[in-house]
XYZ file of C-alpha atoms in Angstrom:
423
model
C -20.885 -116.586 34.060
C -21.453 -119.806 32.543
C -19.993 -121.282 29.341
C -23.355 -120.739 27.774
C -23.552 -117.261 28.629
C -19.971 -116.277 27.695
C -20.553 -117.612 24.447
C -23.935 -115.538 23.890
C -21.993 -112.644 25.090
C -19.289 -112.960 22.354
C -21.246 -113.638 19.780
C -23.677 -110.877 20.139
C -20.521 -108.540 20.477
C -19.309 -110.407 17.352
C -22.287 -109.613 15.718
C -22.589 -105.995 16.546
C -18.883 -105.572 15.252
C -19.990 -107.133 12.162
C -22.753 -104.624 11.923
C -21.027 -101.715 13.138
C -18.397 -102.483 10.448
C -20.939 -103.204 7.716
C -22.470 -99.615 8.492
C -19.146 -97.930 8.483
C -18.285 -99.731 5.085
C -21.555 -98.519 3.881
C -21.205 -94.853 5.178
C -17.751 -94.754 3.497
C -19.043 -96.047 0.200
C -21.468 -93.063 0.121
C -20.424 -90.273 -2.337
C -21.879 -87.058 -1.651
C -21.681 -84.999 -4.713
C -22.283 -80.849 -4.550
C -22.905 -78.608 -7.322
C -22.813 -74.868 -7.167
C -25.722 -72.993 -8.927
C -26.977 -69.306 -9.534
C -30.338 -70.202 -9.431
C -32.974 -70.477 -6.040
C -35.805 -70.542 -8.367
C -38.396 -73.284 -7.282
C -38.785 -74.725 -10.974
C -35.175 -74.761 -11.714
C -34.536 -77.057 -8.082
C -37.265 -78.808 -8.840
C -35.934 -79.834 -12.253
C -32.407 -80.345 -10.939
C -33.419 -82.298 -8.025
C -35.394 -84.973 -10.007
C -32.597 -85.420 -12.435
C -30.154 -86.180 -9.169
C -32.845 -88.584 -7.934
C -32.758 -90.411 -11.420
C -28.968 -90.890 -11.257
C -29.463 -91.970 -7.636
C -30.991 -94.967 -9.230
C -28.481 -95.799 -11.370
C -26.084 -95.150 -8.350
C -27.582 -95.921 -5.154
C -24.581 -94.754 -3.152
C -24.170 -91.427 -4.883
C -26.310 -88.369 -3.693
C -25.879 -85.027 -5.332
C -27.074 -81.474 -3.898
C -27.433 -78.413 -5.066
C -26.247 -75.016 -3.140
C -27.447 -72.139 -4.747
C -25.173 -68.687 -4.426
C -26.354 -65.132 -5.024
C -26.452 -64.241 -8.641
C -24.784 -61.196 -8.076
C -21.497 -62.146 -6.462
C -21.762 -65.733 -7.606
C -18.208 -66.001 -9.174
C -16.659 -64.222 -6.298
C -18.494 -66.808 -4.103
C -17.294 -69.827 -6.054
C -13.786 -68.957 -6.294
C -13.931 -68.025 -2.537
C -14.936 -71.407 -1.805
C -12.239 -72.993 -4.121
C -9.561 -70.569 -2.785
C -10.448 -71.872 0.876
C -10.295 -75.797 0.403
C -14.055 -75.810 0.144
C -14.344 -76.340 -3.686
C -17.714 -77.878 -4.861
C -17.684 -81.346 -7.125
C -19.222 -79.687 -10.176
C -19.975 -75.696 -10.471
C -22.586 -73.966 -12.944
C -19.793 -71.438 -14.563
C -21.082 -68.088 -16.647
C -19.903 -67.571 -20.143
C -18.081 -64.695 -19.200
C -15.724 -66.580 -16.738
C -15.266 -69.189 -19.093
C -11.950 -68.529 -20.314
C -10.691 -68.007 -17.189
C -11.978 -71.348 -15.730
C -10.844 -72.852 -18.762
C -7.054 -71.805 -19.508
C -6.429 -72.003 -15.771
C -6.490 -75.839 -15.906
C -9.094 -75.764 -12.596
C -11.679 -78.464 -14.670
C -11.302 -81.526 -14.951
C -11.457 -82.604 -19.128
C -14.674 -84.011 -19.750
C -14.373 -85.391 -23.288
C -13.046 -88.949 -22.332
C -15.985 -89.226 -19.828
C -18.783 -88.372 -22.148
C -17.579 -89.850 -25.414
C -17.620 -93.291 -23.216
C -20.881 -92.872 -21.642
C -23.460 -95.362 -23.700
C -26.124 -93.244 -25.775
C -24.590 -89.695 -25.041
C -23.974 -88.777 -28.711
C -21.144 -85.850 -28.019
C -21.194 -85.107 -31.774
C -24.865 -83.874 -31.596
C -23.459 -81.087 -29.568
C -22.880 -77.972 -31.839
C -19.338 -77.222 -32.531
C -19.725 -73.216 -32.191
C -21.541 -73.708 -28.795
C -18.154 -75.708 -27.192
C -15.651 -73.369 -28.634
C -15.157 -71.155 -25.639
C -15.337 -74.283 -23.352
C -12.774 -76.467 -24.973
C -8.872 -76.371 -25.179
C -6.676 -78.330 -27.004
C -9.463 -80.438 -28.538
C -10.606 -81.250 -25.065
C -14.251 -79.976 -23.755
C -13.549 -78.636 -20.186
C -17.003 -77.654 -19.181
C -20.498 -78.369 -21.084
C -22.537 -75.857 -22.305
C -25.605 -77.072 -20.893
C -27.590 -73.668 -21.298
C -27.220 -71.692 -24.951
C -30.084 -69.167 -24.152
C -30.797 -66.111 -26.388
C -31.987 -62.726 -25.108
C -35.480 -61.825 -25.719
C -37.843 -59.175 -24.660
C -40.411 -60.184 -22.497
C -43.774 -58.014 -22.975
C -46.524 -56.537 -20.817
C -49.285 -56.216 -23.562
C -51.830 -54.474 -20.915
C -49.635 -52.041 -20.011
C -48.778 -51.048 -23.710
C -52.279 -51.181 -24.835
C -53.277 -49.092 -21.825
C -50.644 -46.527 -22.619
C -51.936 -46.286 -26.079
C -48.995 -47.463 -27.535
C -48.029 -50.280 -30.236
C -47.365 -53.325 -28.963
C -44.361 -55.280 -30.178
C -46.618 -57.578 -32.178
C -48.080 -54.806 -34.031
C -44.701 -53.794 -35.046
C -43.333 -56.847 -35.723
C -45.947 -57.132 -38.176
C -46.208 -53.946 -39.693
C -42.170 -54.229 -40.220
C -41.551 -51.423 -37.619
C -39.647 -53.334 -34.777
C -37.005 -51.652 -34.628
C -34.845 -49.871 -31.487
C -36.332 -46.140 -32.054
C -39.851 -47.722 -31.888
C -39.559 -50.103 -28.960
C -37.933 -47.037 -26.922
C -41.125 -45.135 -28.342
C -43.464 -47.894 -26.838
C -41.460 -47.873 -23.385
C -41.805 -44.534 -23.360
C -45.517 -44.412 -23.405
C -45.724 -46.975 -20.299
C -43.451 -45.101 -18.337
C -45.259 -41.955 -18.425
C -47.821 -43.675 -16.198
C -46.436 -43.404 -12.002
C -44.829 -46.559 -10.502
C -44.220 -47.720 -14.381
C -41.282 -48.385 -16.115
C -40.616 -49.068 -19.628
C -37.471 -50.855 -20.801
C -35.870 -52.844 -18.209
C -32.167 -54.647 -19.137
C -32.314 -57.438 -16.400
C -29.137 -58.088 -14.166
C -27.860 -54.548 -15.617
C -28.415 -52.429 -12.769
C -25.597 -49.933 -13.592
C -23.356 -52.646 -12.594
C -23.074 -55.838 -14.897
C -22.764 -53.758 -18.138
C -21.969 -56.965 -20.080
C -25.688 -57.330 -20.193
C -26.089 -54.066 -22.248
C -24.557 -56.330 -24.988
C -28.231 -57.131 -25.783
C -28.578 -53.691 -26.731
C -25.292 -52.162 -28.164
C -24.923 -55.109 -30.448
C -27.684 -53.717 -32.675
C -25.030 -51.213 -33.616
C -22.272 -53.593 -34.253
C -20.660 -52.596 -31.021
C -18.645 -54.589 -28.773
C -16.510 -53.774 -25.807
C -13.260 -55.209 -27.405
C -12.384 -56.994 -30.677
C -12.703 -60.106 -31.512
C -9.716 -61.411 -30.709
C -9.538 -59.782 -27.525
C -6.733 -57.515 -27.837
C -8.152 -53.939 -28.343
C -10.189 -51.892 -26.636
C -13.131 -50.778 -28.932
C -15.578 -49.302 -26.329
C -14.540 -45.272 -27.865
C -15.177 -46.744 -31.556
C -18.060 -44.758 -33.429
C -20.388 -48.192 -33.021
C -20.292 -48.155 -29.779
C -20.429 -44.405 -28.971
C -23.603 -44.189 -30.788
C -25.169 -46.923 -28.838
C -24.275 -45.853 -25.743
C -25.699 -42.254 -27.089
C -28.868 -44.360 -27.940
C -29.190 -46.069 -24.403
C -28.238 -42.406 -22.724
C -30.997 -40.755 -24.332
C -33.626 -43.365 -23.579
C -32.533 -43.276 -20.192
C -32.015 -39.266 -19.222
C -34.291 -37.816 -21.891
C -36.854 -40.297 -22.744
C -37.211 -41.604 -19.483
C -38.116 -44.836 -20.900
C -35.450 -47.425 -18.994
C -35.196 -46.849 -15.312
C -32.428 -44.860 -14.328
C -29.568 -45.568 -11.710
C -31.023 -46.274 -8.378
C -34.133 -47.232 -9.501
C -35.766 -50.719 -9.317
C -38.516 -51.609 -11.497
C -39.779 -55.273 -11.766
C -41.459 -56.505 -15.152
C -42.411 -59.882 -13.552
C -44.229 -58.135 -11.015
C -46.017 -56.342 -13.777
C -44.498 -53.149 -13.139
C -42.963 -52.514 -16.864
C -43.745 -52.557 -20.485
C -40.701 -55.036 -21.538
C -37.780 -56.513 -20.411
C -34.646 -58.123 -22.170
C -33.546 -61.449 -20.176
C -32.854 -65.014 -21.446
C -35.728 -67.403 -21.417
C -34.505 -69.253 -18.146
C -36.484 -66.351 -16.644
C -40.004 -67.453 -17.999
C -40.405 -69.140 -14.517
C -40.880 -65.852 -13.110
C -43.915 -65.252 -15.078
C -46.969 -64.837 -12.612
C -48.528 -68.280 -12.723
C -52.148 -66.509 -12.458
C -51.816 -64.494 -15.767
C -51.684 -61.487 -14.079
C -50.754 -59.924 -17.335
C -51.215 -60.861 -21.195
C -47.398 -61.722 -22.037
C -45.555 -62.196 -24.986
C -42.150 -62.835 -26.047
C -40.192 -61.585 -28.904
C -36.847 -61.039 -30.523
C -34.838 -58.270 -30.053
C -35.689 -55.149 -31.853
C -33.793 -54.431 -35.211
C -30.908 -51.543 -35.087
C -28.738 -50.020 -37.604
C -26.544 -53.264 -37.858
C -29.871 -54.830 -38.482
C -31.125 -58.178 -37.489
C -29.136 -59.866 -34.527
C -29.383 -61.953 -31.394
C -27.510 -62.223 -28.291
C -26.666 -65.613 -26.711
C -25.902 -66.315 -23.092
C -24.225 -69.205 -22.316
C -23.340 -71.419 -18.938
C -21.432 -74.519 -18.593
C -21.213 -77.391 -16.155
C -17.733 -77.859 -15.141
C -16.107 -80.767 -12.661
C -13.435 -78.732 -10.320
C -10.471 -80.425 -10.087
C -10.269 -79.196 -6.338
C -13.069 -81.445 -5.723
C -13.027 -84.568 -3.711
C -14.870 -87.061 -6.111
C -13.664 -85.585 -9.963
C -14.723 -89.187 -11.479
C -18.196 -89.668 -10.023
C -18.647 -85.967 -10.728
C -18.114 -86.343 -14.370
C -20.309 -89.283 -14.462
C -23.424 -87.438 -13.142
C -22.511 -84.205 -15.499
C -22.609 -87.076 -18.127
C -26.029 -88.061 -16.824
C -27.290 -84.523 -16.263
C -26.493 -83.783 -20.022
C -27.778 -86.760 -21.804
C -30.290 -86.335 -24.789
C -32.856 -87.260 -22.268
C -32.246 -85.045 -19.751
C -31.040 -81.964 -22.058
C -34.568 -82.625 -23.269
C -35.818 -81.837 -19.928
C -33.480 -78.649 -19.048
C -34.264 -77.034 -22.299
C -37.302 -76.467 -20.976
C -35.690 -73.181 -19.339
C -32.088 -73.828 -20.481
C -32.031 -74.285 -24.399
C -29.583 -77.496 -25.498
C -26.544 -77.158 -27.594
C -27.670 -80.616 -28.963
C -28.887 -79.945 -32.798
C -31.510 -82.566 -32.404
C -33.205 -80.382 -30.035
C -33.156 -77.245 -32.033
C -36.543 -77.006 -33.429
C -39.633 -75.808 -32.223
C -41.825 -79.410 -31.964
C -39.359 -80.820 -29.567
C -38.604 -77.667 -27.422
C -42.412 -77.437 -27.255
C -42.735 -80.919 -25.705
C -41.349 -79.547 -22.588
C -42.021 -75.678 -22.660
C -45.972 -75.063 -22.617
C -45.360 -71.256 -21.392
C -43.829 -70.968 -25.229
C -45.661 -71.177 -28.463
C -44.106 -72.912 -31.262
C -43.793 -69.594 -33.217
C -42.297 -68.247 -30.393
C -39.495 -71.077 -29.688
C -39.016 -70.867 -33.554
C -38.433 -67.321 -33.999
C -36.723 -66.622 -30.611
C -34.878 -69.593 -29.424
C -33.845 -71.580 -32.295
C -33.235 -68.578 -34.357
C -31.263 -66.894 -31.875
C -29.199 -70.110 -30.994
C -28.320 -70.204 -34.664
C -27.630 -66.409 -35.423
C -26.523 -65.227 -32.205
C -23.487 -64.071 -30.832
C -21.942 -64.765 -27.369
C -21.888 -62.162 -24.611
C -18.668 -60.489 -23.888
C -16.113 -62.603 -22.150
C -12.190 -62.420 -21.584
C -9.425 -63.969 -19.799
C -8.995 -61.853 -16.275
C -12.809 -60.726 -16.851
C -13.395 -60.013 -13.433
C -10.523 -57.467 -13.214
C -11.811 -55.961 -16.660
C -15.829 -56.146 -15.800
C -14.690 -54.117 -12.671
C -12.669 -51.416 -14.617
C -15.207 -50.841 -17.486
C -17.786 -50.563 -14.495
C -16.059 -48.213 -13.018
C -15.198 -46.183 -15.952
C -18.909 -46.342 -17.084
C -20.115 -44.420 -14.225
C -19.057 -41.009 -16.187
C -21.360 -42.406 -18.852
C -24.343 -42.494 -16.539
C -24.584 -39.183 -15.662
C -27.179 -36.568 -17.212
C -24.763 -34.702 -18.916
C -22.120 -37.089 -19.691
C -19.689 -36.605 -22.274
C -19.457 -40.413 -23.868
C -16.556 -40.282 -26.339
C -14.125 -38.583 -23.017
C -15.873 -41.473 -20.953
C -14.807 -44.018 -23.545
C -11.444 -43.220 -24.192
C -10.817 -43.123 -20.702
C -11.949 -46.679 -20.211
C -9.395 -47.607 -23.124
C -6.950 -46.217 -21.862
C -7.181 -48.106 -18.718
C -8.111 -51.354 -20.067
C -5.943 -51.360 -23.296
C -2.961 -52.328 -21.987
C -4.433 -55.352 -19.963
C -5.985 -56.756 -23.398
C -2.951 -55.988 -24.825
C -1.289 -58.746 -22.947
C-alpha cells in the first residue's frame, strides 16, 4: 500500500470515528421523557402531543411521550411500574390518591422550578386548588385539571318520553334530585334506554357517588379524615334515595347494566366536562350541560382534580420538572382548559374559557365550570386510599341488593374502616 493510500485510509477511518463519536454524543444527549395518563381519547392525546412538540422547539434534545393506562386500574398500574423499576418521569395523579403520593415523598417538589420559570406566575394559581398537592409549603404536583361534575343531558330522549328537560326544570326553579330522578325514570321505561348514569361508578368506584350524596351533605369520613361518617343520617338518607332510584324506580341502571350516554342510550349522565370530547361529532342528539340538581343540603358542587407530578424514581427529574412548567404555563393552561379547567384565577371566566371551548356556551361555562370550581368540594381522598376504597366497596355490596338494610350495612363498613381512619 502506498503512503498516499495509507494516509487516505487513516483519514477515512478517523473521519468515520469522529462521526460515530458525534452521533454517540448526540444520542447520549437526547432525553426521552415519559408521562403516564389515564386517557386514550384522540382529542386529549392530540392536545398533549401538540404541547410536547412545542416544548421540543425550545429544547430540541428532549422528546416527551404519553403512555395511556386503563382508567379502571390506573393507579395500580402506575405503582406497579414504580415498584418494578420502570417509573415514568411524570404521572397524572388522581385526587383520591394525592395524599399517598405527596406524603410518601415519591414526588419531586416543584415550587422552585415553577417560580423560576419566566412568565409562569405561580401566584395566579388558586391556593384552594393546591391544598391536596402541597406539603410543608412545597407544591409536589400541579393541579392541572380542576373539573366540576355536571349533568350531560339528552333532550331528545327526554322529550320523546314526555318528561321535563333539566333546562325546563331549572327555568321553573324545580331542578331538584326528586325531579331529576322522575325525568330519568320516564326515559328508562323505554326498552334499551337508561335514565341517569353516574359515569365511572359501575358499583365499584363508589367515590363517584359523591356527586349525588353531597346533595344531602353526606361524606364517607369526617373533614379531618379520622372518623367514619358512612353510618350518619345524611349518608343513610342519601344511600336510601339512590337505592330507591335503582331498585324501585329503575331510574339508575342497576348492577351489571351498562348504558352509554354518549352513544345516545341514556337520558342523563353525571361526569366531568373533560368527557365532552365523547359527544358525537355529528350532533347525533340534542344535548345540554347543566349543574347538579339541588338536594336537601341546598345547591352544591363537586370537583374532581388531577395533578401532574414528577417521580423521584424517574431518570430525568430536572428535565421532567421543566416540561411540567412548560405544560402548565399560562398559554398552555388556556389550551388545556378546553377539557381540563385550570386552577389559574385569570382563566376562570366564561370569556377566556370560551376561546378554547367551542362545545360549551358561555352560560354553560359560567354556571357549570366557573361556579362549580369556585364553590365545589373535592371528591373524597385519604391516605391509604386504595385500601379504604376496597374495604368500602366490599361493604357497599350489601347495599346494592333489592332488600338492603342500609343502616346495618353502613355500620358494618364503619366498624371495619374506623380503626384505619383513626390512625
